[in-house]
XYZ file of C-alpha atoms in Angstrom:
91
model
C 2.662 12.501 3.679
C -0.337 11.561 5.765
C -0.043 9.904 9.155
C -1.431 6.671 7.671
C 1.118 6.691 4.836
C 3.899 7.376 7.320
C 2.755 4.444 9.473
C 2.638 2.138 6.435
C 6.150 3.224 5.465
C 7.393 2.527 9.007
C 5.793 -0.919 8.930
C 7.467 -1.694 5.598
C 10.874 -0.633 6.959
C 10.284 -2.795 10.045
C 9.303 -5.738 7.820
C 12.470 -5.351 5.711
C 14.659 -5.104 8.825
C 13.154 -8.275 10.294
C 13.693 -10.067 6.967
C 17.339 -8.951 6.812
C 17.971 -10.128 10.368
C 16.403 -13.538 9.789
C 18.139 -14.064 6.447
C 21.472 -13.169 8.077
C 20.869 -15.550 10.989
C 19.460 -18.448 8.954
C 21.916 -17.898 6.096
C 24.770 -19.643 7.884
C 25.265 -23.424 7.989
C 24.211 -23.518 11.662
C 21.368 -21.130 10.907
C 20.056 -23.429 8.186
C 20.109 -26.284 10.692
C 18.310 -24.092 13.249
C 15.678 -23.113 10.671
C 15.115 -26.783 9.862
C 14.575 -27.532 13.564
C 12.124 -24.641 13.879
C 10.203 -25.683 10.762
C 9.971 -29.255 12.054
C 8.711 -27.978 15.414
C 6.132 -25.868 13.568
C 4.887 -28.947 11.693
C 5.874 -27.457 8.319
C 6.797 -30.850 6.846
C 4.063 -32.914 8.510
C 0.348 -33.541 8.421
C -1.549 -31.709 11.112
C -4.187 -33.444 13.190
C -5.196 -30.804 15.698
C -6.138 -27.164 15.643
C -2.934 -26.367 17.527
C -0.787 -28.181 14.970
C -2.592 -26.361 12.157
C -1.836 -23.026 13.839
C 1.846 -23.975 14.083
C 1.839 -25.009 10.418
C 0.257 -21.715 9.389
C 2.910 -19.796 11.325
C 5.632 -21.837 9.605
C 4.236 -20.768 6.252
C 4.063 -17.157 7.471
C 7.701 -17.382 8.596
C 8.836 -18.640 5.205
C 6.648 -16.367 3.106
C 6.498 -13.120 5.082
C 9.454 -13.101 7.459
C 11.992 -14.679 5.088
C 10.402 -13.231 1.961
C 10.337 -16.440 -0.062
C 8.381 -15.664 -3.206
C 10.014 -17.805 -5.908
C 8.240 -21.105 -5.429
C 10.000 -22.600 -8.449
C 13.246 -22.652 -6.422
C 11.453 -24.419 -3.589
C 10.007 -26.941 -6.026
C 13.475 -27.540 -7.478
C 14.934 -28.097 -3.994
C 12.112 -30.517 -3.162
C 12.719 -32.524 -6.315
C 16.461 -32.603 -5.647
C 15.788 -33.925 -2.152
C 13.246 -36.428 -3.471
C 15.779 -37.778 -5.969
C 18.509 -38.046 -3.330
C 16.197 -39.552 -0.694
C 15.346 -42.483 -2.935
C 18.986 -43.560 -2.889
C 19.092 -43.494 0.923
C 16.222 -45.898 1.533
């Protein structure tokens, strides 16, 4: 194994470890609430008006995609539609 391949393997292990930690932390009821707070702070659910807000929004997407490993967007779409249906009854 070359030094470059070894480094890539180490980075992949580090990436998986970070994902496991975050999924464990955010996988609890309080963790889900904490993740929601963080995503709101990072402007994930809002329009962005400034370069700073856009940077926060991009990091939110990185957190969801890379750190949490969300790849099945159909589940996200389903959750959004469930929330949309329930939100209509609350207004």
